[in-house]
């Protein structure tokens, strides 16, 4: 079970990364990027961000390339 601190960190990262993606990538080029979830390590030193892409096949391919 996640502690309240982990939940807060996850939500803050989710909001922050989503805002960053919205500012840095144009919808015309990469489609719509959404942050679906964030997994945070128990020690809070690392996180895994799960991103979804809505758009054409070309936009999805471009989004994957840019995110890597």
PDB file of N, CA and C in Angstrom:
ATOM      1  N   UNK A   1       0.834  -1.175   0.000  1.00  0.00           N
ATOM      2  CA  UNK A   1       0.000   0.000   0.000  1.00  0.00           C
ATOM      3  C   UNK A   1       0.887   1.248   0.000  1.00  0.00           C
ATOM      4  N   UNK A   2       0.558   2.213  -0.856  1.00  0.00           N
ATOM      5  CA  UNK A   2       1.331   3.441  -0.947  1.00  0.00           C
ATOM      6  C   UNK A   2       1.016   4.372   0.212  1.00  0.00           C
ATOM      7  N   UNK A   3       2.047   5.034   0.668  1.00  0.00           N
ATOM      8  CA  UNK A   3       1.844   6.015   1.722  1.00  0.00           C
ATOM      9  C   UNK A   3       1.296   7.297   1.100  1.00  0.00           C
ATOM     10  N   UNK A   4       0.834   8.170   1.932  1.00  0.00           N
ATOM     11  CA  UNK A   4       0.314   9.451   1.466  1.00  0.00           C
ATOM     12  C   UNK A   4       1.403  10.234   0.737  1.00  0.00           C
ATOM     13  N   UNK A   5       2.626  10.157   1.217  1.00  0.00           N
ATOM     14  CA  UNK A   5       3.739  10.863   0.576  1.00  0.00           C
ATOM     15  C   UNK A   5       3.975  10.337  -0.836  1.00  0.00           C
ATOM     16  N   UNK A   6       3.961   9.007  -1.017  1.00  0.00           N
ATOM     17  CA  UNK A   6       4.141   8.424  -2.348  1.00  0.00           C
ATOM     18  C   UNK A   6       3.026   8.864  -3.293  1.00  0.00           C
ATOM     19  N   UNK A   7       1.817   8.884  -2.811  1.00  0.00           N
ATOM     20  CA  UNK A   7       0.697   9.308  -3.644  1.00  0.00           C
ATOM     21  C   UNK A   7       0.849  10.764  -4.066  1.00  0.00           C
ATOM     22  N   UNK A   8       1.274  11.609  -3.135  1.00  0.00           N
ATOM     23  CA  UNK A   8       1.472  13.019  -3.463  1.00  0.00           C
ATOM     24  C   UNK A   8       2.589  13.206  -4.481  1.00  0.00           C
ATOM     25  N   UNK A   9       3.687  12.485  -4.309  1.00  0.00           N
ATOM     26  CA  UNK A   9       4.809  12.575  -5.246  1.00  0.00           C
ATOM     27  C   UNK A   9       4.372  12.093  -6.627  1.00  0.00           C
ATOM     28  N   UNK A  10       3.641  10.990  -6.671  1.00  0.00           N
ATOM     29  CA  UNK A  10       3.150  10.466  -7.956  1.00  0.00           C
ATOM     30  C   UNK A  10       2.271  11.488  -8.671  1.00  0.00           C
ATOM     31  N   UNK A  11       1.334  12.084  -7.962  1.00  0.00           N
ATOM     32  CA  UNK A  11       0.429  13.062  -8.566  1.00  0.00           C
ATOM     33  C   UNK A  11       1.179  14.318  -9.008  1.00  0.00           C
ATOM     34  N   UNK A  12       2.139  14.761  -8.213  1.00  0.00           N
ATOM     35  CA  UNK A  12       2.929  15.935  -8.588  1.00  0.00           C
ATOM     36  C   UNK A  12       3.752  15.659  -9.840  1.00  0.00           C
ATOM     37  N   UNK A  13       4.391  14.491  -9.904  1.00  0.00           N
ATOM     38  CA  UNK A  13       5.158  14.120 -11.096  1.00  0.00           C
ATOM     39  C   UNK A  13       4.249  14.003 -12.317  1.00  0.00           C
ATOM     40  N   UNK A  14       3.095  13.419 -12.134  1.00  0.00           N
ATOM     41  CA  UNK A  14       2.140  13.247 -13.234  1.00  0.00           C
ATOM     42  C   UNK A  14       1.743  14.605 -13.805  1.00  0.00           C
ATOM     43  N   UNK A  15       1.406  15.547 -12.924  1.00  0.00           N
ATOM     44  CA  UNK A  15       1.023  16.884 -13.360  1.00  0.00           C
ATOM     45  C   UNK A  15       2.183  17.624 -14.025  1.00  0.00           C
ATOM     46  N   UNK A  16       3.361  17.545 -13.417  1.00  0.00           N
ATOM     47  CA  UNK A  16       4.527  18.267 -13.918  1.00  0.00           C
ATOM     48  C   UNK A  16       4.987  17.735 -15.265  1.00  0.00           C
ATOM     49  N   UNK A  17       5.079  16.427 -15.404  1.00  0.00           N
ATOM     50  CA  UNK A  17       5.505  15.835 -16.681  1.00  0.00           C
ATOM     51  C   UNK A  17       4.465  16.112 -17.762  1.00  0.00           C
ATOM     52  N   UNK A  18       3.191  16.040 -17.422  1.00  0.00           N
ATOM     53  CA  UNK A  18       2.141  16.351 -18.387  1.00  0.00           C
ATOM     54  C   UNK A  18       2.234  17.768 -18.898  1.00  0.00           C
ATOM     55  N   UNK A  19       2.485  18.711 -17.998  1.00  0.00           N
ATOM     56  CA  UNK A  19       2.649  20.107 -18.389  1.00  0.00           C
ATOM     57  C   UNK A  19       3.884  20.293 -19.261  1.00  0.00           C
ATOM     58  N   UNK A  20       4.964  19.626 -18.916  1.00  0.00           N
ATOM     59  CA  UNK A  20       6.193  19.694 -19.699  1.00  0.00           C
ATOM     60  C   UNK A  20       5.970  19.165 -21.114  1.00  0.00           C
ATOM     61  N   UNK A  21       5.302  18.040 -21.240  1.00  0.00           N
ATOM     62  CA  UNK A  21       5.017  17.465 -22.557  1.00  0.00           C
ATOM     63  C   UNK A  21       4.137  18.402 -23.376  1.00  0.00           C
ATOM     64  N   UNK A  22       3.153  19.018 -22.733  1.00  0.00           N
ATOM     65  CA  UNK A  22       2.248  19.927 -23.427  1.00  0.00           C
ATOM     66  C   UNK A  22       2.999  21.138 -23.984  1.00  0.00           C
ATOM     67  N   UNK A  23       3.961  21.666 -23.213  1.00  0.00           N
ATOM     68  CA  UNK A  23       4.728  22.831 -23.645  1.00  0.00           C
ATOM     69  C   UNK A  23       5.762  22.498 -24.715  1.00  0.00           C
ATOM     70  N   UNK A  24       6.419  21.350 -24.598  1.00  0.00           N
ATOM     71  CA  UNK A  24       7.570  21.039 -25.444  1.00  0.00           C
ATOM     72  C   UNK A  24       7.237  20.399 -26.790  1.00  0.00           C
ATOM     73  N   UNK A  25       6.116  19.699 -26.887  1.00  0.00           N
ATOM     74  CA  UNK A  25       5.792  18.972 -28.112  1.00  0.00           C
ATOM     75  C   UNK A  25       4.508  19.506 -28.727  1.00  0.00           C
ATOM     76  N   UNK A  26       4.534  19.741 -30.040  1.00  0.00           N
ATOM     77  CA  UNK A  26       3.329  20.233 -30.715  1.00  0.00           C
ATOM     78  C   UNK A  26       2.404  19.062 -31.043  1.00  0.00           C
ATOM     79  N   UNK A  27       1.113  19.306 -30.923  1.00  0.00           N
ATOM     80  CA  UNK A  27       0.118  18.266 -31.200  1.00  0.00           C
ATOM     81  C   UNK A  27       0.176  17.844 -32.661  1.00  0.00           C
ATOM     82  N   UNK A  28       0.449  18.786 -33.566  1.00  0.00           N
ATOM     83  CA  UNK A  28       0.510  18.463 -34.991  1.00  0.00           C
ATOM     84  C   UNK A  28       1.614  17.454 -35.297  1.00  0.00           C
ATOM     85  N   UNK A  29       2.716  17.528 -34.554  1.00  0.00           N
ATOM     86  CA  UNK A  29       3.859  16.654 -34.830  1.00  0.00           C
ATOM     87  C   UNK A  29       3.751  15.291 -34.149  1.00  0.00           C
ATOM     88  N   UNK A  30       3.351  15.268 -32.867  1.00  0.00           N
ATOM     89  CA  UNK A  30       3.383  14.010 -32.110  1.00  0.00           C
ATOM     90  C   UNK A  30       2.010  13.530 -31.661  1.00  0.00           C
ATOM     91  N   UNK A  31       0.946  14.208 -32.046  1.00  0.00           N
ATOM     92  CA  UNK A  31      -0.376  13.812 -31.580  1.00  0.00           C
ATOM     93  C   UNK A  31      -0.581  14.284 -30.150  1.00  0.00           C
ATOM     94  N   UNK A  32      -1.557  13.704 -29.487  1.00  0.00           N
ATOM     95  CA  UNK A  32      -1.842  14.091 -28.106  1.00  0.00           C
ATOM     96  C   UNK A  32      -1.146  13.135 -27.151  1.00  0.00           C
ATOM     97  N   UNK A  33      -0.265  13.672 -26.334  1.00  0.00           N
ATOM     98  CA  UNK A  33       0.452  12.872 -25.344  1.00  0.00           C
ATOM     99  C   UNK A  33      -0.253  13.005 -24.001  1.00  0.00           C
ATOM    100  N   UNK A  34      -0.462  11.875 -23.343  1.00  0.00           N
ATOM    101  CA  UNK A  34      -1.076  11.891 -22.022  1.00  0.00           C
ATOM    102  C   UNK A  34      -0.216  11.087 -21.056  1.00  0.00           C
ATOM    103  N   UNK A  35      -0.120  11.560 -19.839  1.00  0.00           N
ATOM    104  CA  UNK A  35       0.578  10.813 -18.793  1.00  0.00           C
ATOM    105  C   UNK A  35      -0.476   9.977 -18.084  1.00  0.00           C
ATOM    106  N   UNK A  36      -0.418   8.667 -18.283  1.00  0.00           N
ATOM    107  CA  UNK A  36      -1.421   7.771 -17.730  1.00  0.00           C
ATOM    108  C   UNK A  36      -1.170   7.433 -16.271  1.00  0.00           C
ATOM    109  N   UNK A  37       0.090   7.231 -15.922  1.00  0.00           N
ATOM    110  CA  UNK A  37       0.410   6.852 -14.551  1.00  0.00           C
ATOM    111  C   UNK A  37       1.887   7.113 -14.303  1.00  0.00           C
ATOM    112  N   UNK A  38       2.240   7.170 -13.045  1.00  0.00           N
ATOM    113  CA  UNK A  38       3.634   7.313 -12.635  1.00  0.00           C
ATOM    114  C   UNK A  38       3.878   6.319 -11.516  1.00  0.00           C
ATOM    115  N   UNK A  39       4.924   5.518 -11.672  1.00  0.00           N
ATOM    116  CA  UNK A  39       5.337   4.588 -10.626  1.00  0.00           C
ATOM    117  C   UNK A  39       6.575   5.143  -9.952  1.00  0.00           C
ATOM    118  N   UNK A  40       6.544   5.254  -8.644  1.00  0.00           N
ATOM    119  CA  UNK A  40       7.665   5.822  -7.894  1.00  0.00           C
ATOM    120  C   UNK A  40       8.293   4.717  -7.049  1.00  0.00           C
ATOM    121  N   UNK A  41       9.629   4.669  -7.057  1.00  0.00           N
ATOM    122  CA  UNK A  41      10.346   3.689  -6.249  1.00  0.00           C
ATOM    123  C   UNK A  41      10.125   3.969  -4.764  1.00  0.00           C
ATOM    124  N   UNK A  42      10.306   2.966  -3.947  1.00  0.00           N
ATOM    125  CA  UNK A  42      10.084   3.097  -2.504  1.00  0.00           C
ATOM    126  C   UNK A  42      10.982   4.154  -1.872  1.00  0.00           C
ATOM    127  N   UNK A  43      12.196   4.318  -2.411  1.00  0.00           N
ATOM    128  CA  UNK A  43      13.118   5.306  -1.850  1.00  0.00           C
ATOM    129  C   UNK A  43      12.976   6.688  -2.497  1.00  0.00           C
ATOM    130  N   UNK A  44      12.032   6.835  -3.431  1.00  0.00           N
ATOM    131  CA  UNK A  44      11.747   8.092  -4.133  1.00  0.00           C
ATOM    132  C   UNK A  44      12.899   8.577  -5.006  1.00  0.00           C
ATOM    133  N   UNK A  45      13.842   7.710  -5.335  1.00  0.00           N
ATOM    134  CA  UNK A  45      14.981   8.107  -6.154  1.00  0.00           C
ATOM    135  C   UNK A  45      14.751   7.911  -7.637  1.00  0.00           C
ATOM    136  N   UNK A  46      13.739   7.176  -8.014  1.00  0.00           N
ATOM    137  CA  UNK A  46      13.459   6.981  -9.429  1.00  0.00           C
ATOM    138  C   UNK A  46      11.961   6.815  -9.638  1.00  0.00           C
ATOM    139  N   UNK A  47      11.565   7.033 -10.884  1.00  0.00           N
ATOM    140  CA  UNK A  47      10.148   6.916 -11.224  1.00  0.00           C
ATOM    141  C   UNK A  47      10.031   6.408 -12.651  1.00  0.00           C
ATOM    142  N   UNK A  48       8.937   5.742 -12.929  1.00  0.00           N
ATOM    143  CA  UNK A  48       8.601   5.294 -14.268  1.00  0.00           C
ATOM    144  C   UNK A  48       7.337   6.021 -14.684  1.00  0.00           C
ATOM    145  N   UNK A  49       7.396   6.673 -15.844  1.00  0.00           N
ATOM    146  CA  UNK A  49       6.257   7.436 -16.340  1.00  0.00           C
ATOM    147  C   UNK A  49       5.635   6.667 -17.506  1.00  0.00           C
ATOM    148  N   UNK A  50       4.338   6.422 -17.424  1.00  0.00           N
ATOM    149  CA  UNK A  50       3.608   5.718 -18.472  1.00  0.00           C
ATOM    150  C   UNK A  50       2.855   6.750 -19.301  1.00  0.00           C
ATOM    151  N   UNK A  51       3.204   6.814 -20.592  1.00  0.00           N
ATOM    152  CA  UNK A  51       2.669   7.837 -21.486  1.00  0.00           C
ATOM    153  C   UNK A  51       1.830   7.175 -22.577  1.00  0.00           C
ATOM    154  N   UNK A  52       0.707   7.800 -22.893  1.00  0.00           N
ATOM    155  CA  UNK A  52      -0.134   7.348 -23.994  1.00  0.00           C
ATOM    156  C   UNK A  52      -0.072   8.351 -25.130  1.00  0.00           C
ATOM    157  N   UNK A  53      -0.213   7.866 -26.362  1.00  0.00           N
ATOM    158  CA  UNK A  53      -0.171   8.737 -27.533  1.00  0.00           C
ATOM    159  C   UNK A  53      -1.433   8.498 -28.358  1.00  0.00           C
ATOM    160  N   UNK A  54      -2.153   9.577 -28.639  1.00  0.00           N
ATOM    161  CA  UNK A  54      -3.310   9.515 -29.511  1.00  0.00           C
ATOM    162  C   UNK A  54      -2.975  10.268 -30.787  1.00  0.00           C
ATOM    163  N   UNK A  55      -3.095   9.584 -31.922  1.00  0.00           N
ATOM    164  CA  UNK A  55      -2.784  10.229 -33.196  1.00  0.00           C
ATOM    165  C   UNK A  55      -2.568   9.192 -34.271  1.00  0.00           C
ATOM    166  N   UNK A  56      -2.106   9.650 -35.406  1.00  0.00           N
ATOM    167  CA  UNK A  56      -1.844   8.754 -36.534  1.00  0.00           C
ATOM    168  C   UNK A  56      -0.611   7.902 -36.245  1.00  0.00           C
ATOM    169  N   UNK A  57      -0.399   6.917 -37.094  1.00  0.00           N
ATOM    170  CA  UNK A  57       0.760   6.033 -36.925  1.00  0.00           C
ATOM    171  C   UNK A  57       2.063   6.822 -37.025  1.00  0.00           C
ATOM    172  N   UNK A  58       2.103   7.789 -37.927  1.00  0.00           N
ATOM    173  CA  UNK A  58       3.304   8.611 -38.085  1.00  0.00           C
ATOM    174  C   UNK A  58       3.541   9.468 -36.841  1.00  0.00           C
ATOM    175  N   UNK A  59       2.470  10.038 -36.272  1.00  0.00           N
ATOM    176  CA  UNK A  59       2.595  10.837 -35.053  1.00  0.00           C
ATOM    177  C   UNK A  59       3.066   9.976 -33.888  1.00  0.00           C
ATOM    178  N   UNK A  60       2.554   8.753 -33.784  1.00  0.00           N
ATOM    179  CA  UNK A  60       2.968   7.858 -32.708  1.00  0.00           C
ATOM    180  C   UNK A  60       4.456   7.522 -32.832  1.00  0.00           C
ATOM    181  N   UNK A  61       4.888   7.236 -34.050  1.00  0.00           N
ATOM    182  CA  UNK A  61       6.297   6.898 -34.283  1.00  0.00           C
ATOM    183  C   UNK A  61       7.192   8.086 -33.920  1.00  0.00           C
ATOM    184  N   UNK A  62       6.789   9.274 -34.311  1.00  0.00           N
ATOM    185  CA  UNK A  62       7.549  10.491 -33.998  1.00  0.00           C
ATOM    186  C   UNK A  62       7.587  10.735 -32.496  1.00  0.00           C
ATOM    187  N   UNK A  63       6.472  10.512 -31.808  1.00  0.00           N
ATOM    188  CA  UNK A  63       6.404  10.713 -30.357  1.00  0.00           C
ATOM    189  C   UNK A  63       7.358   9.762 -29.641  1.00  0.00           C
ATOM    190  N   UNK A  64       7.389   8.512 -30.056  1.00  0.00           N
ATOM    191  CA  UNK A  64       8.281   7.540 -29.435  1.00  0.00           C
ATOM    192  C   UNK A  64       9.732   7.941 -29.626  1.00  0.00           C
ATOM    193  N   UNK A  65      10.067   8.370 -30.833  1.00  0.00           N
ATOM    194  CA  UNK A  65      11.453   8.793 -31.116  1.00  0.00           C
ATOM    195  C   UNK A  65      11.850   9.987 -30.247  1.00  0.00           C
ATOM    196  N   UNK A  66      10.960  10.970 -30.131  1.00  0.00           N
ATOM    197  CA  UNK A  66      11.283  12.168 -29.351  1.00  0.00           C
ATOM    198  C   UNK A  66      11.354  11.867 -27.853  1.00  0.00           C
ATOM    199  N   UNK A  67      10.499  10.994 -27.367  1.00  0.00           N
ATOM    200  CA  UNK A  67      10.506  10.681 -25.947  1.00  0.00           C
ATOM    201  C   UNK A  67      11.731   9.863 -25.541  1.00  0.00           C
ATOM    202  N   UNK A  68      12.236   9.046 -26.453  1.00  0.00           N
ATOM    203  CA  UNK A  68      13.414   8.262 -26.114  1.00  0.00           C
ATOM    204  C   UNK A  68      14.624   9.161 -26.062  1.00  0.00           C
TER     205      UNK A  68
END
